[in-house]
Amino acid sequence: MISLKMLPLPTSPSLVPGGVQPVTVRLQRGETLWVTGPAGAGKTALLETVALRRPVMGSSLSIMNHEASSRLGSEARRQLRQRIGYIEAAPVFMNRLTVADNIALPLELAHVRQADIQRETESIIRWFQLEAQAGLLPDRLSHTMRLQVACARALITQPSVILVDEPALTLCPALQDRLLTTIRGLTKNGATALLATRTLPEAPALPGQALSLPQAASPSSPPPGPSQSAITAPLFLSPDDKGLLP
Amino acid sequence: MTRLSRAASWPSPWPLLLGLCFITWLVGLALALPYGVDGAVRHWEGELNDHVMIALPPAGNSRTADPAGDLLPPLRAAFPNLQATRLPERDVERSLAAWSPPWEGPLPVLISLTHHGDMADLTSFVHQQAPEAMVIPPPPQLTKLAPLLKSLRHAASTASLAAGFAAALVIPALLHLGARTIALANTGQLALLPALGGRTSSLHHILARRMALMVFSGSLAGIVLLVPSLVFITSALRPLLRLPPFSGIIPALYPQSFLPPALWGLFILTPCLMALLGWGMVHLVCRRQERRPS
């Protein structure tokens, strides 16, 4: 599903000398990976790379059996992005569209029938309890509400890869529960999730593997402590998941 | 209307609309000016008296029995474009009566001809054929008017060229400014669209279509203003050209305005051409912005 090899991840120089750490990750469909680490550890950079929003330089990234290098065609890149749901720390919206239209937009871009768009949008708005805000413009929402809208927008397409940055997981417990429940349902259906937080929740609603950042400068060097050995070890999983390809 | 269409921001259209309306009107006038001046000058020249008269002694006083009959064939042979007619005696009598008190004696033979060439050539040829002939040139209106008409034509061409040059600079600049404003107003949308798995070209098409519609409207308004302007100018010139006043609107526009049909066709096509330019400009600017984000 996701194979990332020796990605030079930008990190705060106070955490890693030189400001770059190589990261290797391999995830299969249905897997969940908790990415933990302090601020500046490279969590968001990792998510953005997997979301194809950062160029992959000096490493290899394969998503859904597509090599996401600079040679990846724009059409293939667009199709991959349609299957990735990314909940950013500070989500951006189409400011002239209402909350409901913003949530429905990814389905419209994927050329889904209007009746289906209507049904799916109403369903996910009810699930995230956004009925009262559906007709509002995003500018008029609080940050927590914007995160809720971003969750609904990212998950409405039932993406194959779900990427969640920290605020959506920590800002509001109710949102966190609803979001993790949704993601758990999607991972059971074969989606892969990468969730970034500073610390791993004690009893996460969504169990999964863990990756602690920053990693050691050399991929061959051992992890810093016994408690992190399971976290820092790359997840070697079979990438034979061609069934998920469009 | 799709959600993407509704998502597109649109800056105030009035500056572009008014600018294009004015520039189309100006370009129309600039294009019409040389044609109009040329047509008016031709008409003016056509109205001038260019008749040359050749007076020959009466048949009894001449060396030959039929002086006109002897002169006309070689004259027509030497000047093929010449239109020469021997005036009947009744007309001769009337002409002479208009010149002076009642003519006494036999009537001279008068040949009326239109000649646009050199008068000296004609006079010397006539005198070679009939030494006693008297060549009466037309009043020297054209000679006096020629410098004026030449200056008029030159001024019209210069003004047209200057306006055309200005338009060639201003129109692309105006369209580029409009397209750039639109692209900047939609920077956020254009940046977000790929992240959601959308094609930026979809938004480009929407913006380009709207721009084309706006440019078309502005340009059409310019043409709508241009037509009455041309009618007004031509109406003002008609007394000078000794033409009757306009009758009706449609005949006033086309046959009596001195403009060729091709120019009227160009006027009709101008809004479409401008819309095409605007459409292309939005695509160009959006693509450039995509490659080099500001």
XYZ file of C-alpha atoms in Angstrom, chain A residues 3-9 21-24 49 54-62 67-71:
26
model
C 6.340 1.979 0.753
C 8.695 4.778 1.675
C 12.396 4.078 1.547
C 15.091 6.297 3.017
C 13.078 9.476 2.800
C 15.259 12.413 3.893
C 12.722 13.970 6.249
C 16.610 12.144 9.090
C 16.132 9.176 6.789
C 12.829 7.407 7.317
C 11.707 4.072 5.951
C 5.099 13.518 1.500
C 6.020 17.407 -1.186
C 8.480 16.298 -3.830
C 10.157 12.981 -3.115
C 13.880 13.680 -3.464
C 16.607 11.108 -3.084
C 14.308 8.308 -1.990
C 11.527 6.147 -3.298
C 7.854 6.361 -2.438
C 5.325 3.868 -3.677
C 6.001 5.034 -7.927
C 5.358 8.566 -6.709
C 8.530 10.055 -8.146
C 8.816 13.239 -10.158
C 8.163 11.107 -13.258
